[in-house]
Amino acid sequence: MTVVLNPATEEAIAEVQSATVEDADRAIEAARRAFPAWRAVAPSDRARLLRRLAALVEEHGEELARLETRNVGKPIQDSRGEVAMVAEVFYFYAGAVDKHHGETIPVAGGVDLTFREPLGIVGLIVPWNFPIAIASWKLGPALACGNTVVLKPAELTPLTAMRLAELALDAGLPEGVLNVVPGSGSVVGQRLVEHADVAKIGFTGSTEVGRSVMAGAAGTIKRVTLELGGKSANIVFADADLEAAAAAAPFAVFGNAGQDCCARSRILVERAAYDRFLELLVQATAEVRVGDPEDDATQMGPLISADQREKVTSYADGTVVFRGNAPADRGFWFPCTLVEATNEDPVAREEVFGPVGALIPFDDEDDAVRIANDTPYGLSGSIWTGGAARALRVARAVETGVLSVNSNTSVRVSTPFGGFKQSGFGRELGMHALEGYSEVKNVYIATGG
Ligand code: NDP
């Protein structure tokens, strides 16, 4: 039995039976039995079922958002936004069911055509930082392509995924199509990775566990999509609108209390603008409202766990230029923290996954690109500049999968999301995600007499 805590209060909010290997096997068997009928559902009916699920998520939006906030400690306004995105994801993939199709290719002596076939049973392993949102990014394309699914939520945050499985049944998805198995990574996660009947693993989490998922998947040549860690750069040039860049920067590091794979936790600032930017950034960071996640005005809540707080604490030394306030009573709180660093310091090299931003000065454009790329990761990042040509030049040169110019946003329902380098591979969201949940089958038909 796992006791699920509210990280803002350390109170137990639920007890969840931890699944065993046998439970995982039962879910895989249910998905196996449901697959033939699910893949055969007419595209318009599969789309209708996904639309119904989206509508139910919208109807239960406030309930799901409250549940997510209590389980993850994230501000209620963030949870509302994430749950709204979940509905949008299911609407998007409902619309994509009949727009992801094969082609005909000119060949000699006959006709050649391709089909997009589902993979079969897909195992989805998701983390605790955006539990229901990341689950939906994988469920949407997996179900739209005609796969059946076994989803393993993080042990710390199983509640919204479990509720989503109930809503899926209410929406009319047949039994066995979407199975949620709460349990630990080393038991349920590993079983999904190793089970011969599971065709693919969609994984989001740490690079370390991603590496072991990839190695484990080799045993059965499973397909894998890996969305792993990041150490993204927020590059601020002296010709940028410094007020706008500084006003936005805190939320790119302290959003979700820094527990975000896209966190722009390396803030690279051109030397000519460094002092002014630092002054503006400290002012903006001091205004971040930290406190009760259930309060509509709150912008940052606690960390997920005592372990996470301990890990984050180890990075918050060095030259601290700002440390904010956080509640001192119960809960896994950690204040917004800004440190000055070099790109060689652990705070700039490792994924802190907490509200700690590292400020690093640079000399010129080449220096900015060199520092931004001097990391094993390559997930996200931002470029702040007034020059359109520079924005494009730097965007082409920075080795990451997702970039924004004069903005710190990374994720949109209709656009591809995923990493370069050790941030993983495969793309989620948009039409691109469908590639990861289907196989291309090529059929040649001889038409000679
Ligand atoms: P993990 O990578 O350990 O967990 C992610 C998911 O993988 C969880 O559901 C976990 O299960 C599962 N898992 C763990 N071990 C295995 C395994 N051997 N086989 C299959 N699945 C497994 O991340 P943590 O949650 O422990 O966080 C640690 C660090 O990872 C963070 O501090 C952060 O740096 C990074 N991280 C990055 C994320 C990202 O989005 N890029 C998301 C989360 C973390 P369970 O936890 O239930 O045991």
Coordinates of C-alpha atoms and ligand atoms in Angstrom, one line a residue:
M1 CA 0.0 0.0 0.0
T2 CA 1.4 3.4 -0.9
V3 CA 0.4 6.5 1.1
V4 CA -0.1 9.4 -1.2
L5 CA 0.8 12.8 0.3
N6 CA -0.1 16.4 -0.3
P7 CA 3.4 18.0 -0.6
A8 CA 2.1 21.4 0.6
T9 CA 1.0 19.9 4.0
E10 CA 2.6 16.5 4.2
E11 CA -0.9 15.1 5.0
A12 CA -2.0 11.7 3.6
I13 CA -4.6 12.2 1.0
A14 CA -5.1 8.6 -0.3
E15 CA -3.9 5.1 0.0
V16 CA -3.2 3.3 -3.2
Q17 CA -2.6 -0.4 -3.6
S18 CA 0.9 -0.8 -5.2
A19 CA 0.6 -3.1 -8.2
T20 CA 2.7 -6.3 -8.4
V21 CA 4.2 -8.0 -11.4
E22 CA 1.1 -10.2 -11.6
D23 CA -1.1 -7.1 -11.6
A24 CA 1.0 -5.6 -14.5
D25 CA 0.7 -8.9 -16.4
R26 CA -3.1 -8.9 -15.9
A27 CA -3.3 -5.4 -17.4
I28 CA -1.1 -6.4 -20.3
E29 CA -3.4 -9.4 -20.9
A30 CA -6.5 -7.2 -20.8
A31 CA -4.8 -4.8 -23.3
R32 CA -3.9 -7.8 -25.5
R33 CA -7.5 -9.1 -25.5
A34 CA -8.9 -5.6 -26.2
F35 CA -6.6 -4.9 -29.1
P36 CA -8.2 -6.7 -32.1
A37 CA -11.6 -5.0 -31.5
W38 CA -10.1 -1.6 -30.8
R39 CA -8.0 -1.5 -33.9
A40 CA -11.1 -2.5 -35.9
V41 CA -13.3 0.3 -34.6
A42 CA -14.3 2.6 -37.5
P43 CA -12.1 5.7 -37.5
S44 CA -15.1 8.0 -37.0
D45 CA -16.2 6.0 -34.0
R46 CA -12.8 6.0 -32.5
A47 CA -12.7 9.7 -33.0
R48 CA -16.1 10.1 -31.4
L49 CA -15.0 8.1 -28.3
L50 CA -11.9 10.3 -27.9
R51 CA -14.1 13.5 -28.3
R52 CA -16.3 12.1 -25.5
L53 CA -13.4 11.6 -23.3
A54 CA -12.2 15.1 -24.0
A55 CA -15.7 16.5 -23.1
L56 CA -15.7 14.5 -19.9
V57 CA -12.3 15.9 -18.9
E58 CA -13.7 19.4 -19.5
E59 CA -16.8 18.6 -17.4
H60 CA -14.7 17.3 -14.6
G61 CA -12.1 19.9 -15.1
E62 CA -12.3 21.5 -11.6
E63 CA -12.3 18.1 -9.9
L64 CA -9.3 16.9 -11.8
A65 CA -7.4 20.2 -11.2
R66 CA -8.1 20.1 -7.5
L67 CA -6.9 16.5 -7.3
E68 CA -3.7 17.3 -9.3
T69 CA -3.0 20.3 -7.1
R70 CA -3.4 18.3 -3.9
N71 CA -1.2 15.5 -5.1
V72 CA 1.5 17.5 -6.8
G73 CA 1.4 20.8 -4.9
K74 CA 1.2 22.8 -8.1
P75 CA -0.7 26.1 -8.1
I76 CA -4.4 25.6 -8.9
Q77 CA -4.3 28.0 -11.8
D78 CA -1.5 25.8 -13.3
S79 CA -3.5 22.6 -12.8
R80 CA -6.6 24.2 -14.4
G81 CA -4.4 25.1 -17.4
E82 CA -2.9 21.6 -17.6
V83 CA -6.3 19.9 -17.4
A84 CA -7.7 22.2 -20.1
M85 CA -4.7 21.1 -22.2
V86 CA -5.6 17.4 -21.6
A87 CA -9.0 18.0 -23.1
E88 CA -7.5 19.8 -26.0
V89 CA -5.0 16.9 -26.6
F90 CA -7.9 14.4 -26.8
Y91 CA -9.8 16.7 -29.1
F92 CA -6.8 17.1 -31.3
Y93 CA -6.1 13.4 -31.6
A94 CA -9.8 12.7 -32.2
G95 CA -9.4 15.0 -35.2
A96 CA -6.2 13.2 -36.2
V97 CA -7.6 9.7 -36.4
D98 CA -8.6 9.9 -40.1
K99 CA -5.8 12.3 -41.1
H100 CA -2.9 10.0 -40.5
H101 CA -2.9 7.7 -43.5
G102 CA -0.8 6.0 -46.0
E103 CA 0.3 6.9 -49.5
T104 CA 0.6 5.5 -53.0
I105 CA 4.0 5.4 -54.5
P106 CA 4.7 5.2 -58.3
V107 CA 6.4 1.9 -59.1
A108 CA 6.8 -0.3 -62.2
G109 CA 4.4 -3.2 -62.9
G110 CA 1.8 -2.5 -60.3
V111 CA 0.6 -0.3 -57.4
D112 CA 2.4 0.3 -54.2
L113 CA 0.7 1.6 -51.1
T114 CA 1.4 2.1 -47.5
F115 CA -0.7 1.6 -44.4
R116 CA -0.3 3.0 -40.9
E117 CA -0.7 0.0 -38.6
P118 CA -1.0 0.2 -34.8
L119 CA 1.8 -1.3 -32.8
G120 CA -0.4 -3.3 -30.5
I121 CA 0.0 -2.9 -26.7
V122 CA 1.9 0.2 -25.7
G123 CA 3.4 0.7 -22.2
L124 CA 3.4 4.3 -21.0
I125 CA 5.6 5.4 -18.0
V126 CA 5.1 8.9 -16.8
P127 CA 6.6 11.1 -14.1
W128 CA 5.2 13.1 -11.2
N129 CA 5.8 16.7 -12.4
F130 CA 2.9 16.9 -14.9
P131 CA 1.1 13.7 -14.2
I132 CA -2.2 14.0 -16.2
A133 CA -0.8 16.3 -18.9
I134 CA 2.1 14.1 -19.8
A135 CA -0.1 11.0 -19.7
S136 CA -2.5 12.6 -22.2
W137 CA 0.4 13.5 -24.6
K138 CA 1.1 9.8 -24.9
L139 CA -2.5 8.4 -24.6
G140 CA -3.9 10.7 -27.3
P141 CA -1.7 9.5 -30.2
A142 CA -1.5 5.9 -28.9
L143 CA -5.3 5.5 -28.8
A144 CA -5.9 7.4 -32.0
C145 CA -3.6 5.0 -33.9
G146 CA -5.6 2.0 -32.6
N147 CA -3.2 0.8 -29.9
T148 CA -4.3 -0.4 -26.5
V149 CA -2.4 1.0 -23.5
V150 CA -1.0 0.1 -20.0
L151 CA -0.2 3.4 -18.3
K152 CA 2.1 3.5 -15.2
P153 CA 1.8 6.7 -13.3
A154 CA 4.6 7.8 -10.9
E155 CA 4.1 6.2 -7.5
L156 CA 4.0 9.7 -5.9
T157 CA 1.2 11.0 -8.1
P158 CA -1.2 8.3 -9.3
L159 CA -4.5 10.0 -8.6
T160 CA -5.5 11.9 -11.7
A161 CA -4.4 9.0 -14.0
M162 CA -6.6 6.6 -12.0
R163 CA -9.6 9.1 -12.3
L164 CA -8.9 9.5 -16.1
A165 CA -9.2 5.7 -16.5
E166 CA -12.7 5.9 -14.9
L167 CA -13.6 8.7 -17.2
A168 CA -12.4 6.8 -20.2
L169 CA -14.8 4.0 -19.3
D170 CA -17.6 6.5 -18.8
A171 CA -16.8 7.9 -22.3
G172 CA -17.4 4.5 -23.7
L173 CA -13.9 3.3 -24.4
P174 CA -14.1 -0.5 -24.2
E175 CA -12.7 -2.3 -21.1
G176 CA -9.0 -3.1 -21.5
V177 CA -8.2 -0.3 -24.0
L178 CA -6.8 2.1 -21.3
N179 CA -5.4 0.3 -18.3
V180 CA -3.8 2.3 -15.4
V181 CA -1.5 0.3 -13.1
P182 CA -0.2 2.3 -10.1
G183 CA 3.0 0.9 -8.8
S184 CA 6.7 1.4 -8.6
G185 CA 9.1 1.9 -11.5
S186 CA 11.3 -1.0 -10.5
V187 CA 8.3 -3.4 -10.4
V188 CA 5.5 -2.3 -12.8
G189 CA 7.7 -0.1 -15.0
Q190 CA 10.4 -2.7 -15.5
R191 CA 7.8 -5.4 -16.2
L192 CA 6.3 -3.2 -19.0
V193 CA 9.8 -2.7 -20.4
E194 CA 10.6 -6.4 -20.4
H195 CA 7.3 -8.0 -21.3
A196 CA 7.4 -9.6 -24.7
D197 CA 3.8 -8.6 -25.5
V198 CA 4.4 -4.9 -25.1
A199 CA 5.4 -3.4 -28.4
K200 CA 6.5 0.0 -27.3
I201 CA 7.4 2.1 -24.3
G202 CA 6.6 5.8 -24.2
F203 CA 8.7 7.2 -21.3
T204 CA 9.1 10.6 -19.7
G205 CA 11.5 10.9 -16.7
S206 CA 15.1 11.2 -15.8
T207 CA 17.9 10.5 -18.3
E208 CA 19.3 7.8 -16.0
V209 CA 16.1 5.8 -15.9
G210 CA 15.6 6.5 -19.6
R211 CA 18.9 4.8 -20.3
S212 CA 17.8 1.7 -18.4
V213 CA 14.5 1.7 -20.2
M214 CA 16.3 1.8 -23.6
A215 CA 18.7 -1.0 -22.5
G216 CA 15.8 -3.1 -21.2
A217 CA 13.8 -2.6 -24.4
A218 CA 16.6 -4.0 -26.5
G219 CA 15.8 -7.5 -25.2
T220 CA 12.6 -7.6 -27.3
I221 CA 13.5 -4.8 -29.8
K222 CA 10.7 -2.6 -28.4
R223 CA 10.2 0.8 -29.9
V224 CA 10.9 3.6 -27.4
T225 CA 10.1 7.2 -27.2
L226 CA 12.2 8.9 -24.5
E227 CA 11.5 12.4 -23.2
L228 CA 14.3 12.9 -20.6
G229 CA 16.0 15.6 -18.7
G230 CA 17.0 19.1 -19.8
K231 CA 19.3 21.9 -18.8
S232 CA 17.9 24.6 -21.1
A233 CA 19.4 28.0 -21.8
N234 CA 17.5 31.3 -21.7
I235 CA 19.8 33.4 -23.8
V236 CA 19.3 37.2 -23.3
F237 CA 21.1 39.5 -25.8
A238 CA 21.8 43.1 -24.9
D239 CA 19.6 44.2 -27.9
A240 CA 16.5 42.5 -26.3
D241 CA 13.6 44.1 -24.6
L242 CA 15.3 43.6 -21.2
E243 CA 12.2 44.4 -19.2
A244 CA 10.1 41.8 -21.0
A245 CA 12.9 39.2 -20.8
A246 CA 13.4 39.8 -17.1
A247 CA 9.6 39.8 -16.3
A248 CA 9.2 36.4 -18.0
A249 CA 12.4 34.7 -16.8
P250 CA 11.3 33.8 -13.3
F251 CA 8.4 31.7 -14.5
A252 CA 10.7 29.8 -16.9
V253 CA 12.7 28.6 -13.9
F254 CA 10.3 28.7 -11.0
G255 CA 7.2 27.5 -12.8
N256 CA 6.1 24.1 -11.3
A257 CA 8.7 24.9 -8.6
G258 CA 11.4 24.3 -11.2
Q259 CA 10.3 20.7 -11.6
D260 CA 10.0 21.0 -15.4
C261 CA 12.2 19.3 -18.0
C262 CA 11.9 22.5 -20.0
A263 CA 13.1 24.8 -17.2
R264 CA 15.3 27.5 -18.5
S265 CA 17.6 27.1 -15.5
R266 CA 20.7 28.5 -17.2
I267 CA 20.1 32.2 -17.7
L268 CA 22.8 33.4 -20.2
V269 CA 23.1 37.1 -20.3
E270 CA 25.3 39.3 -22.6
R271 CA 27.9 41.1 -20.5
A272 CA 26.9 44.5 -21.8
A273 CA 23.4 44.1 -20.3
Y274 CA 24.3 41.8 -17.3
D275 CA 24.0 44.3 -14.4
R276 CA 20.7 45.9 -15.6
F277 CA 19.2 42.5 -16.4
L278 CA 20.2 41.1 -13.0
E279 CA 18.6 44.1 -11.3
L280 CA 15.3 43.6 -13.2
L281 CA 15.4 39.8 -12.7
V282 CA 15.8 40.1 -8.9
Q283 CA 12.8 42.6 -8.8
A284 CA 10.7 40.2 -10.8
T285 CA 11.7 37.1 -8.8
A286 CA 10.9 38.9 -5.5
E287 CA 7.3 39.3 -6.8
V288 CA 6.7 35.6 -7.4
R289 CA 3.9 34.6 -5.0
V290 CA 4.9 31.4 -3.2
G291 CA 2.4 29.7 -0.9
D292 CA -0.8 27.6 -0.6
P293 CA -1.3 25.9 -4.0
E294 CA -5.1 26.0 -3.6
D295 CA -5.1 29.8 -3.5
D296 CA -5.9 31.3 -6.9
A297 CA -3.2 33.9 -6.5
T298 CA -0.3 31.5 -5.8
Q299 CA 2.3 31.2 -8.5
M300 CA 4.7 28.6 -6.9
G301 CA 4.0 25.8 -4.6
P302 CA 6.3 23.3 -2.8
L303 CA 8.5 20.6 -4.2
I304 CA 7.1 17.1 -4.6
S305 CA 8.9 15.4 -1.7
A306 CA 11.4 15.6 1.1
D307 CA 13.9 13.7 -1.1
Q308 CA 13.5 16.2 -3.9
R309 CA 14.0 19.1 -1.4
E310 CA 17.2 17.5 -0.2
K311 CA 18.5 17.1 -3.7
V312 CA 17.7 20.7 -4.6
T313 CA 19.3 22.1 -1.4
S314 CA 22.6 20.6 -2.5
Y315 CA 22.7 23.0 -5.6
A316 CA 21.7 26.2 -3.9
D317 CA 25.1 27.2 -2.6
G318 CA 27.7 29.1 -4.5
T319 CA 27.2 32.9 -5.1
V320 CA 23.5 33.4 -4.2
V321 CA 22.3 36.7 -5.5
F322 CA 18.7 36.3 -4.4
R323 CA 16.8 34.0 -2.2
G324 CA 13.0 34.5 -1.8
N325 CA 10.6 33.5 1.0
A326 CA 8.7 30.3 1.4
P327 CA 6.4 28.9 4.1
A328 CA 8.4 27.6 7.0
D329 CA 5.8 25.2 8.4
R330 CA 4.9 21.7 7.1
G331 CA 5.3 21.0 3.4
F332 CA 8.3 20.5 1.1
W333 CA 9.0 24.2 0.5
F334 CA 12.0 25.7 -1.2
P335 CA 12.4 29.4 -2.0
C336 CA 13.1 31.0 -5.4
T337 CA 16.9 31.1 -5.6
L338 CA 19.2 32.8 -8.1
V339 CA 22.9 32.0 -8.2
E340 CA 25.8 33.4 -10.2
A341 CA 27.7 30.5 -11.8
T342 CA 30.0 29.3 -14.6
N343 CA 28.8 26.7 -17.0
E344 CA 31.2 24.2 -15.3
D345 CA 29.4 24.3 -11.9
P346 CA 27.1 21.4 -11.0
V347 CA 24.2 23.9 -10.8
A348 CA 24.7 24.6 -14.5
R349 CA 25.5 21.0 -15.6
E350 CA 22.9 18.9 -13.8
E351 CA 19.1 19.0 -13.9
V352 CA 18.3 20.6 -10.5
F353 CA 14.6 20.1 -10.8
G354 CA 13.9 22.8 -8.3
P355 CA 13.6 26.6 -8.1
V356 CA 17.2 27.5 -8.7
G357 CA 18.3 29.6 -11.6
A358 CA 22.0 29.9 -12.6
L359 CA 23.1 33.3 -14.2
I360 CA 26.0 33.0 -16.6
P361 CA 27.4 35.9 -18.5
F362 CA 28.6 35.7 -22.2
D363 CA 30.7 37.9 -24.5
D364 CA 29.0 37.7 -27.9
E365 CA 26.8 35.5 -30.1
D366 CA 29.4 32.8 -30.7
D367 CA 30.1 32.6 -27.0
A368 CA 26.3 32.4 -26.2
V369 CA 25.9 29.5 -28.7
R370 CA 29.0 27.7 -27.4
I371 CA 27.8 27.9 -23.7
A372 CA 24.2 27.0 -24.6
N373 CA 25.4 23.8 -26.4
D374 CA 28.0 22.9 -23.8
T375 CA 25.7 20.4 -22.0
P376 CA 24.7 16.8 -22.6
Y377 CA 21.1 17.8 -22.8
G378 CA 19.1 19.4 -25.7
L379 CA 15.5 19.8 -24.8
S380 CA 14.4 23.4 -24.9
G381 CA 15.5 27.0 -24.6
S382 CA 14.8 30.6 -25.4
I383 CA 16.4 33.5 -27.3
W384 CA 15.7 37.1 -26.4
T385 CA 16.8 39.6 -29.0
G386 CA 15.5 42.5 -31.1
G387 CA 17.2 41.2 -34.2
A388 CA 15.2 38.9 -36.4
A389 CA 18.3 37.6 -38.3
R390 CA 20.1 36.9 -35.1
A391 CA 17.1 35.1 -33.7
L392 CA 17.0 32.8 -36.7
R393 CA 20.8 32.3 -36.7
V394 CA 21.0 31.4 -33.0
A395 CA 17.8 29.2 -33.2
R396 CA 19.5 27.2 -36.0
A397 CA 22.7 26.9 -34.0
V398 CA 21.4 25.9 -30.6
E399 CA 21.2 22.1 -30.4
T400 CA 17.7 21.5 -28.8
G401 CA 14.4 20.1 -30.0
V402 CA 12.2 23.1 -28.9
L403 CA 13.0 26.8 -28.9
S404 CA 11.2 30.0 -28.5
V405 CA 12.1 33.5 -29.5
N406 CA 11.1 36.4 -27.2
S407 CA 9.0 33.9 -25.3
N408 CA 9.6 31.1 -22.9
T409 CA 6.9 28.7 -24.0
S410 CA 7.7 25.2 -25.2
V411 CA 4.6 23.2 -25.5
R412 CA 1.6 23.4 -27.8
V413 CA -0.9 20.7 -28.6
S414 CA -0.4 20.9 -32.3
T415 CA 3.5 21.3 -32.5
P416 CA 6.2 18.7 -32.0
F417 CA 7.9 18.4 -28.6
G418 CA 11.0 16.4 -27.8
G419 CA 14.7 16.4 -27.3
F420 CA 18.1 16.3 -29.0
K421 CA 21.2 14.6 -27.5
Q422 CA 20.6 13.0 -24.0
S423 CA 17.2 14.7 -23.7
G424 CA 15.9 11.7 -25.6
F425 CA 14.3 11.1 -29.0
G426 CA 10.9 10.8 -30.7
R427 CA 8.4 13.5 -30.7
E428 CA 5.3 14.1 -28.7
L429 CA 2.2 16.2 -29.5
G430 CA 1.1 17.4 -32.9
M431 CA 0.9 15.1 -35.9
H432 CA 4.5 14.1 -35.3
A433 CA 3.5 12.0 -32.3
L434 CA 1.5 9.6 -34.4
E435 CA 4.7 8.4 -36.1
G436 CA 5.8 7.0 -32.7
Y437 CA 2.6 4.9 -32.2
S438 CA 2.3 3.3 -35.6
E439 CA 4.3 1.2 -38.1
V440 CA 4.5 1.8 -41.8
K441 CA 3.4 -1.2 -43.8
N442 CA 4.3 -1.3 -47.5
V443 CA 2.2 -3.4 -49.9
Y444 CA 2.9 -4.0 -53.6
I445 CA 0.2 -5.2 -55.9
A446 CA 1.3 -6.5 -59.3
T447 CA -1.2 -5.4 -61.9
G448 CA 0.3 -7.1 -65.0
G449 CA -2.2 -9.2 -66.9
Ligands
NDP1 P1 12.4 8.8 -12.7 O1 13.0 8.8 -14.1 O2 12.9 7.9 -11.7 O3 10.8 8.4 -12.9 C1 10.0 8.5 -14.0 C2 9.1 7.4 -14.2 O4 9.9 6.2 -14.4 C3 8.3 7.1 -12.9 O5 7.0 6.6 -13.2 C4 9.1 6.0 -12.3 O6 8.4 5.2 -11.4 C5 9.5 5.2 -13.5 N1 10.7 4.3 -13.2 C6 11.6 4.4 -12.3 N2 12.5 3.4 -12.4 C7 12.1 2.6 -13.5 C8 12.6 1.4 -14.1 N3 13.7 0.8 -13.6 N4 11.9 0.9 -15.1 C9 10.8 1.6 -15.6 N5 10.3 2.7 -15.1 C10 10.9 3.2 -14.0 O7 12.4 10.2 -12.2 P2 12.1 10.6 -10.7 O8 10.7 10.8 -10.6 O9 12.7 9.8 -9.7 O10 12.9 12.0 -10.6 C11 14.3 12.0 -10.5 C12 14.9 13.1 -11.3 O11 14.6 12.9 -12.7 C13 14.3 14.5 -11.1 O12 15.0 15.1 -10.0 C14 14.6 15.1 -12.4 O13 15.9 15.6 -12.5 C15 14.4 14.0 -13.4 N6 13.0 14.0 -14.0 C16 12.8 14.5 -15.2 C17 11.6 14.6 -15.7 C18 11.4 15.1 -17.1 O14 10.2 15.5 -17.4 N7 12.4 15.3 -17.9 C19 10.4 14.1 -15.0 C20 10.7 13.6 -13.7 C21 12.0 13.6 -13.3 P3 8.2 5.5 -9.8 O15 8.7 6.9 -9.6 O16 6.8 5.4 -9.5 O17 9.0 4.5 -9.1

